[in-house]
CSV table of C-alpha atoms in Angstrom, one decimal:
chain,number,residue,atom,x,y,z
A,1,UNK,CA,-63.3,-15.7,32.8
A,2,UNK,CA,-61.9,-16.5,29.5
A,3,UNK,CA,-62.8,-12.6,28.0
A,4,UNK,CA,-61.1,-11.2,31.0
A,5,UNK,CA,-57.8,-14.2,30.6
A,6,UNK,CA,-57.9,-12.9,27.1
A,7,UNK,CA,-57.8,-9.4,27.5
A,8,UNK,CA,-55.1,-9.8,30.1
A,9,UNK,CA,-53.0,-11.3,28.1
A,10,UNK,CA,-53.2,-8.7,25.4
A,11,UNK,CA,-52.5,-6.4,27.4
A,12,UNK,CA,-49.1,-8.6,28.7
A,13,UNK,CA,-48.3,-8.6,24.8
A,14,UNK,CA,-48.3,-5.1,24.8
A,15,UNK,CA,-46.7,-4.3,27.7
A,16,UNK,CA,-43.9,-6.7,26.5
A,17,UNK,CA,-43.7,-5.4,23.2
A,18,UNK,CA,-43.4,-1.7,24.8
A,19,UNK,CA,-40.9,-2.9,27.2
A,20,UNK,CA,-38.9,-4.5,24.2
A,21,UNK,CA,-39.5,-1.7,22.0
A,22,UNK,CA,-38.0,0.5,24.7
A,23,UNK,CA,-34.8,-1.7,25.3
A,24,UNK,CA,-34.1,-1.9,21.8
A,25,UNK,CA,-34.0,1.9,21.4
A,26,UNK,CA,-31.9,2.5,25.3
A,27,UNK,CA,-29.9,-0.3,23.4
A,28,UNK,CA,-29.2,1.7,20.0
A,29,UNK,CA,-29.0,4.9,22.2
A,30,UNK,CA,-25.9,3.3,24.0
A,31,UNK,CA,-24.2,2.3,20.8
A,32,UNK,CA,-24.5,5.1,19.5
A,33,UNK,CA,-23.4,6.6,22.6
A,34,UNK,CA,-20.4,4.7,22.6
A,35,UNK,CA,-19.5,5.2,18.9
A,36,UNK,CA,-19.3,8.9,19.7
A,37,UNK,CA,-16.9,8.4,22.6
A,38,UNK,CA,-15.2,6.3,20.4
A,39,UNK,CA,-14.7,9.1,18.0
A,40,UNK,CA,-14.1,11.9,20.4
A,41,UNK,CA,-11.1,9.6,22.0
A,42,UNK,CA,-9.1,8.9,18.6
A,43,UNK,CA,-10.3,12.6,17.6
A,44,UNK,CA,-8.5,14.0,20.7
A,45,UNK,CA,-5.4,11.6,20.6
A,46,UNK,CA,-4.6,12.2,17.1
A,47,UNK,CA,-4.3,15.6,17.6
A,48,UNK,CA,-2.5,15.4,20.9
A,49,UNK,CA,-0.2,13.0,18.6
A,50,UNK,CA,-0.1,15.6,16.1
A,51,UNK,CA,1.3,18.6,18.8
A,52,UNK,CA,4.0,15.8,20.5
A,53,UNK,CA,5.6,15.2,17.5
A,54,UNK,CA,6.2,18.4,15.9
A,55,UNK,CA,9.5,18.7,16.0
A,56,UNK,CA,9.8,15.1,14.4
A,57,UNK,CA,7.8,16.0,11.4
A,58,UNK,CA,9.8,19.0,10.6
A,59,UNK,CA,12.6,17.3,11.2
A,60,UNK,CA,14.0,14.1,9.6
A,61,UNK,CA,15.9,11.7,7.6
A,62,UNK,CA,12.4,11.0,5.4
A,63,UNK,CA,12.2,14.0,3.4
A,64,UNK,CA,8.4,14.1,4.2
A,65,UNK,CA,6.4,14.9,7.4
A,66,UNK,CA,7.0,11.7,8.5
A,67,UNK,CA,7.4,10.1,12.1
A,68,UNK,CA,8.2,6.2,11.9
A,69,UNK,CA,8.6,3.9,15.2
A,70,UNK,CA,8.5,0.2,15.7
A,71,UNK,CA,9.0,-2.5,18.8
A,72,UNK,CA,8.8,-5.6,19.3
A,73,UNK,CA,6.9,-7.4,22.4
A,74,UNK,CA,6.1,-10.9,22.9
A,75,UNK,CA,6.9,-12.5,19.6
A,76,UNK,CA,4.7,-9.6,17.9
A,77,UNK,CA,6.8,-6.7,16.2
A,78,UNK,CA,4.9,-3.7,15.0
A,79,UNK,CA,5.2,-0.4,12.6
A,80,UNK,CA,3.9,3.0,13.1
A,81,UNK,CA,4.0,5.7,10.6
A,82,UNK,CA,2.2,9.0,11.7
A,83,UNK,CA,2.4,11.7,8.7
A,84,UNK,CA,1.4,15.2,7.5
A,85,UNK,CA,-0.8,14.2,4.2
A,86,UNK,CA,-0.7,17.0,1.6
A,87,UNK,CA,-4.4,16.2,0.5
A,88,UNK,CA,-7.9,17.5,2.0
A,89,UNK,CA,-9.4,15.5,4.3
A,90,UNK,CA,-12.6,14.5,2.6
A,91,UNK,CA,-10.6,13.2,-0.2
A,92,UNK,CA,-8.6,11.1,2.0
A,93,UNK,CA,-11.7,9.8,3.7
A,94,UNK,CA,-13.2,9.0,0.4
A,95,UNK,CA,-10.4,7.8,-0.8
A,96,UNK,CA,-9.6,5.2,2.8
A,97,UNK,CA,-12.6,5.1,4.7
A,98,UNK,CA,-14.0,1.8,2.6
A,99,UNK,CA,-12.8,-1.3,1.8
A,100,UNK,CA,-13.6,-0.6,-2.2
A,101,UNK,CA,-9.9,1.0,-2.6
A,102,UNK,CA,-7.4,-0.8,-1.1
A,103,UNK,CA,-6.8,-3.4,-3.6
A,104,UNK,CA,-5.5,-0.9,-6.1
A,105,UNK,CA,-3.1,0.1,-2.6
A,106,UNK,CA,-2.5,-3.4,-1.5
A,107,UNK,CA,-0.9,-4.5,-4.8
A,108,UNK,CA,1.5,-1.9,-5.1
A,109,UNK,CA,3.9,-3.5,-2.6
A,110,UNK,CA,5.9,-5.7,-4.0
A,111,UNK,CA,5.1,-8.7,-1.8
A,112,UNK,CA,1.2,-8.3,-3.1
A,113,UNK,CA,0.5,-11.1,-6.3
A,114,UNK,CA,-2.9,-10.7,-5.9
A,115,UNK,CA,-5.8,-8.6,-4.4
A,116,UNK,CA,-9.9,-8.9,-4.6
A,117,UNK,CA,-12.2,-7.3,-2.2
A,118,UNK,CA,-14.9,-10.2,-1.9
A,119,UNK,CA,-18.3,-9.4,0.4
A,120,UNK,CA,-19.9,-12.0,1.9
A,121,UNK,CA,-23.1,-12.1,4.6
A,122,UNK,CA,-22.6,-8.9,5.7
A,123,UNK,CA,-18.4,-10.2,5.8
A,124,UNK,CA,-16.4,-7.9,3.6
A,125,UNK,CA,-12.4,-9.5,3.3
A,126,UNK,CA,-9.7,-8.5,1.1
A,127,UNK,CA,-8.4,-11.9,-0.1
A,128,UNK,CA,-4.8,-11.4,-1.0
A,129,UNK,CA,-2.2,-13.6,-2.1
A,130,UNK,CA,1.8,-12.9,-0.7
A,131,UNK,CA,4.7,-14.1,-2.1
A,132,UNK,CA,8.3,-13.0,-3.4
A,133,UNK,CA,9.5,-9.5,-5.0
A,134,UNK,CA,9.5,-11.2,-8.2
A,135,UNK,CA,7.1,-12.4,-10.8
A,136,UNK,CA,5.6,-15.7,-9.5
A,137,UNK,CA,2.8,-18.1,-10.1
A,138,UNK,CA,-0.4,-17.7,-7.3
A,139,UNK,CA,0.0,-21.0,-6.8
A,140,UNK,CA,3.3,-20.7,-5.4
A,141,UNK,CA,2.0,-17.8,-3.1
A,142,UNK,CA,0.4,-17.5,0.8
A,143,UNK,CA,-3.5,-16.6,0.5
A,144,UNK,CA,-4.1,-14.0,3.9
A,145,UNK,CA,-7.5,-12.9,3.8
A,146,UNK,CA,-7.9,-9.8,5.5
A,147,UNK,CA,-11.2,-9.3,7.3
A,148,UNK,CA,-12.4,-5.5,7.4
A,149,UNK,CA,-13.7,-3.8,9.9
A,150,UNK,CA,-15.2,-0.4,9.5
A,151,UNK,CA,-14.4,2.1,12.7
A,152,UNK,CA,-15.2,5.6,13.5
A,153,UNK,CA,-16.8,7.8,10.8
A,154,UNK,CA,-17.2,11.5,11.5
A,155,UNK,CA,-16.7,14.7,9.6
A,156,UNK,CA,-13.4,15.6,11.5
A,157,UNK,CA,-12.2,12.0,11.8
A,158,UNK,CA,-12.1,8.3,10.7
A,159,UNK,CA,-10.8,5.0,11.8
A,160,UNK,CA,-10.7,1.4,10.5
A,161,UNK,CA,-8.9,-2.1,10.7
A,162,UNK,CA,-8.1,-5.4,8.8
A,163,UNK,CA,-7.8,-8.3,10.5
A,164,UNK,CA,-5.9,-11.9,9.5
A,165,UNK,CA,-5.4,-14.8,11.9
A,166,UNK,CA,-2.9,-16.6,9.3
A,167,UNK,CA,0.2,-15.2,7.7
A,168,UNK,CA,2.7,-17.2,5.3
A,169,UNK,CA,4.8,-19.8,7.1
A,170,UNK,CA,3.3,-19.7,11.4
A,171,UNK,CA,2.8,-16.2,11.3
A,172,UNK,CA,-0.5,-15.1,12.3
A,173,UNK,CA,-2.5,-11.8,13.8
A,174,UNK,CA,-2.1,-9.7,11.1
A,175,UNK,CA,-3.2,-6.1,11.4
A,176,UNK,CA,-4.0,-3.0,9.7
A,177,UNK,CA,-5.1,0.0,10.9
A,178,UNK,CA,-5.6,3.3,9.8
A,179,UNK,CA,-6.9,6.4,11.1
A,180,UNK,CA,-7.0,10.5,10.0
A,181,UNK,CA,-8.3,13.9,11.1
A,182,UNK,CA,-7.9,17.0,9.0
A,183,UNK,CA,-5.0,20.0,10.0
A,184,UNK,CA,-6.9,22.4,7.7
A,185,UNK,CA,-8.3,22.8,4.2
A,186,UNK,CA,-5.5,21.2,2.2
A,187,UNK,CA,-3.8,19.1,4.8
A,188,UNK,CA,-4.2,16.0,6.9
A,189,UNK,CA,-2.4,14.0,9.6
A,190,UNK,CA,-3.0,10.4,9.1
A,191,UNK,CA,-1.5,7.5,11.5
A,192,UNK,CA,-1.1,3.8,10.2
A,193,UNK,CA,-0.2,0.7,11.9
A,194,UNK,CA,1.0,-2.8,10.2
A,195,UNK,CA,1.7,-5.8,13.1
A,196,UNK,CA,2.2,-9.1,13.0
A,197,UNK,CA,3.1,-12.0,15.4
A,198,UNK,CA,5.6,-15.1,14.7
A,199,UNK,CA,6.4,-18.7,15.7
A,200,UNK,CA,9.5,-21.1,15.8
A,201,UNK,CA,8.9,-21.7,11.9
A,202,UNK,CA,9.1,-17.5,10.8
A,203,UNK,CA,12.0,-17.3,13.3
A,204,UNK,CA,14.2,-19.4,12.1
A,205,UNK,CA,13.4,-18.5,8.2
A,206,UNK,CA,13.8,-15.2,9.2
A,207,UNK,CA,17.1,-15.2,10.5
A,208,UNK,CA,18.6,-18.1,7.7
A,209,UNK,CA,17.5,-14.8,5.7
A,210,UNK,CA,19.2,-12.3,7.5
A,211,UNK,CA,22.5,-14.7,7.5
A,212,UNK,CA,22.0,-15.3,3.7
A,213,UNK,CA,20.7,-13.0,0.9
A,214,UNK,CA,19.2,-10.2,3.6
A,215,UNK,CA,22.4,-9.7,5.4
A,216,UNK,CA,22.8,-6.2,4.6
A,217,UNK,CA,18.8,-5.4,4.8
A,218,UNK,CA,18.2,-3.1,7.8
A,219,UNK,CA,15.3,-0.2,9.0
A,220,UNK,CA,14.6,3.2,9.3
A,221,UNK,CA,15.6,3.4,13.4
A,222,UNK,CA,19.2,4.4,14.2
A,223,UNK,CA,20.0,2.4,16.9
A,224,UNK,CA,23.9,4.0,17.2
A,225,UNK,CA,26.3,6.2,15.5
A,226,UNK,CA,29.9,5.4,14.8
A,227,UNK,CA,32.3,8.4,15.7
A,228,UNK,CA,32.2,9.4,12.6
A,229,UNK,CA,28.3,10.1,12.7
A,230,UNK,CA,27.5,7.1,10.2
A,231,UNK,CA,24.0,5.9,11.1
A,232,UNK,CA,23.8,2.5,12.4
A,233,UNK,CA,19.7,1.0,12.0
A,234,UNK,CA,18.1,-1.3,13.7
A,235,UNK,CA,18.0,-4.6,11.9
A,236,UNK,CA,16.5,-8.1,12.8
A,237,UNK,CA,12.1,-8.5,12.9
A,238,UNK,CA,12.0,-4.8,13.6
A,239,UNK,CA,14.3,-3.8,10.4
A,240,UNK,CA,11.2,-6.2,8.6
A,241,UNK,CA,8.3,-4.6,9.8
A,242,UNK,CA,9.6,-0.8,9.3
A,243,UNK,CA,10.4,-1.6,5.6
A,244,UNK,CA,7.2,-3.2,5.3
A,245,UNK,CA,5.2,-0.6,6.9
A,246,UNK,CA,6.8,2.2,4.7
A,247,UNK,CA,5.8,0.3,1.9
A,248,UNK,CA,2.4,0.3,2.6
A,249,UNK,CA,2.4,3.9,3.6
A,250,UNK,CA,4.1,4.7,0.4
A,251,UNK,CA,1.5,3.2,-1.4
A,252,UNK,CA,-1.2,5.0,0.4
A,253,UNK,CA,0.2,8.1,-0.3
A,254,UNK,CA,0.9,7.4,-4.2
A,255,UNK,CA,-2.7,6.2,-4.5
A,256,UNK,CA,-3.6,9.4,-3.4
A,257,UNK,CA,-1.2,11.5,-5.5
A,258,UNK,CA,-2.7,9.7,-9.0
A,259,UNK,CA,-6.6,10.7,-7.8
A,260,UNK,CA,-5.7,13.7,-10.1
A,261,UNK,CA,-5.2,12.1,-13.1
A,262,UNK,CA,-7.9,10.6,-15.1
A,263,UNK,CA,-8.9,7.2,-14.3
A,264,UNK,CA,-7.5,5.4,-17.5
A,265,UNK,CA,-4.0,6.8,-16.1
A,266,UNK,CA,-3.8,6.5,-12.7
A,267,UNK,CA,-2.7,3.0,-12.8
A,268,UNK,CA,0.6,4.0,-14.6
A,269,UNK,CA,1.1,6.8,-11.9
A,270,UNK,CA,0.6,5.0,-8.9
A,271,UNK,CA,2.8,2.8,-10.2
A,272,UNK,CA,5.5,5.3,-10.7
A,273,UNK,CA,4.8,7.4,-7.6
A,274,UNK,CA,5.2,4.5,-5.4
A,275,UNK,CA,8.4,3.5,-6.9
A,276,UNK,CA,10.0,6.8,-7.2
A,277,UNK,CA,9.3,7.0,-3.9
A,278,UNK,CA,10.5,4.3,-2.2
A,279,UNK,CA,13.7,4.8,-4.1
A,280,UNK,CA,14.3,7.9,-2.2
A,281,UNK,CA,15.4,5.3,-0.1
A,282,UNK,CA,17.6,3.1,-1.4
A,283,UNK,CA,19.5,1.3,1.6
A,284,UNK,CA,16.2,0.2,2.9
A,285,UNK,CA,13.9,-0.7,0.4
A,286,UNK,CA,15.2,-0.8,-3.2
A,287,UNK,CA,14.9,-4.4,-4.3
A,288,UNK,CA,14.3,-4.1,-8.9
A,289,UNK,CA,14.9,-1.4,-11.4
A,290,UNK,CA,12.3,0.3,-12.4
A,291,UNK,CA,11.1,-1.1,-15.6
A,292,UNK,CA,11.7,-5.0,-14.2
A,293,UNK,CA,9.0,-3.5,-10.9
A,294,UNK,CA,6.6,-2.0,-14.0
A,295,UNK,CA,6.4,-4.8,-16.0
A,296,UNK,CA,5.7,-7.3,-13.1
A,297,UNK,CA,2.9,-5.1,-11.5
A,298,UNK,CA,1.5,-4.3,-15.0
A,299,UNK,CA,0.8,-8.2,-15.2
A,300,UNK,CA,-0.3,-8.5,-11.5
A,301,UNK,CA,-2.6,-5.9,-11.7
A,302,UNK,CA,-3.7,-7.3,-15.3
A,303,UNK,CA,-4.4,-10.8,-13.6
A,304,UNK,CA,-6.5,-10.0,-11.0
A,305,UNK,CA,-9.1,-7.7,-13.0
A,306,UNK,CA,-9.5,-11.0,-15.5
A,307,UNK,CA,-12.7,-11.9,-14.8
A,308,UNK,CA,-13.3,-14.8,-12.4
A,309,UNK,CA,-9.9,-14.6,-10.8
């Protein structure tokens, strides 16, 4: 009785590890079942996004291939920027599709003091610290730590996201996200997204800015035109976020331009592309000369690559 007890219960053991054994794989088969549609979907709509907005990306104030829209829903405002990238799309992919680079993209913006990619049990977060458009002390800035989370990964396409629950004052669900598919061998059409969502406290320093020292800041959307045909932008949360998501964008874009150089000179020309560029436009988003935006991101960058920052 116990020979046969004992071989039935072996055999149960076997059985159950089969049965888990089988799960495990149905389970892994889903996923990456799922993944795939995933991939296919944001494949599909980026190039249906691509064909819809042709005649925007030939055609606009930007000087670029460039399509930017923002709304604002439930105190959360949010920026889309969809553009034609004049690099190949495995060097974009390399360049995006990780969390090792966007630091060195991340502290180009002006609000950035402070940027270190930090991986922790399996956790990977960029750890930044906000503050003014002027040199400041970190301890005078916001910490947002930016969680990131990888997305699709394919030959013809890629998508990913950074995630915050906190923001300076009560702001809070910050996001990032980023995705790309190639147009052919030189080209790319990437599509980026910056949103954020705001309480009482953001509100009302928000508009004692707009009343003060950002009474004249405005966005990229024309709301109206005068008789005359003088452009009149949107201003306000939405105003905030379209500067803000330019910025970043503009950053991408000069990070990418600077791959070319060697790697002791890209600094200085990411530097320079990104302000060159955002000083193409002028009514939105210049804030400091030239040589005062230099000299402050020279030290920035200088400070966080001291080690144990």
């Amino acid at each position: 009785m116990d020979r046969e007890e004992s071989r039935l219960r072996s055999t149960l053991s076997r059985l159950s590890r089969s049965v888990m054994a089988c799960a495990a794989l149905v389970l892994a088969l889903c996923g990456a079942a799922h993944v795939q549609a995933q991939t296919q979907a944001g494949m599909a709509a980026m190039k249906s996004r691509y064909e819809e907005l042709q005649g925007e990306l030939s055609n606009n104030a930007y000087q670029r291939p460039l399509y930017l829209n923002s709304r604002e829903q439930d105190n959360t405002v949010k920026g889309d920027i969809y553009a034609v990238l004049s690099y190949p799309f495995a060097q974009v992919r390399e360049a995006l599709d990780s969390p090792d680079h966007w630091c060195d993209i991340l502290i180009l913006h002006l609000n950035t003091k402070y940027c270190r990619l930090l991986r922790d049990g399996g956790k990977t977060t960029l750890r930044m610290q906000v503050g003014k458009k002027t040199e400041q002390d970190l301890n005078d800035t916001y910490r947002v730590d930016l969680r990131y989370h990888g997305g699709s990964s394919a030959a013809d396409y890629f998508s990913s996201s950074m995630l915050a629950d906190k923001g300076p004052l009560d702001t809070s669900n910050y996001r990032i996200e980023i995705e790309a598919i190639p147009l052919d061998e030189r080209r790319s059409f990437l599509h980026f997204s910056y949103a954020y969502s705001y309480g009482m406290a953001s509100r009302l320093a928000l508009r004692a800015y707009l009343m003060t020292v950002g009474r004249d800041k405005v966005g990229f959307s024309v709301v109206k035109r005068e008789a005359n045909g003088q452009a009149q932008y949107v201003s306000g949360s939405r105003a905030t976020v379209e500067r803000n998501t330019m910025r970043y964008y503009l950053a991408i874009d000069a990070y990418l331009a600077a791959l070319e150089a060697p790697a002791g000179e890209r600094l200085e020309k990411r530097l320079a592309a990104w302000y060159g560029a955002t000083e193409q436009y002028p009514r939105q988003l210049h804030e400091l000369t030239r040589e005062e935006y230099l000299s402050m991101k020279r030290k920035e960058v200088a400070r966080q690559q001291r080690p144990g920052s």
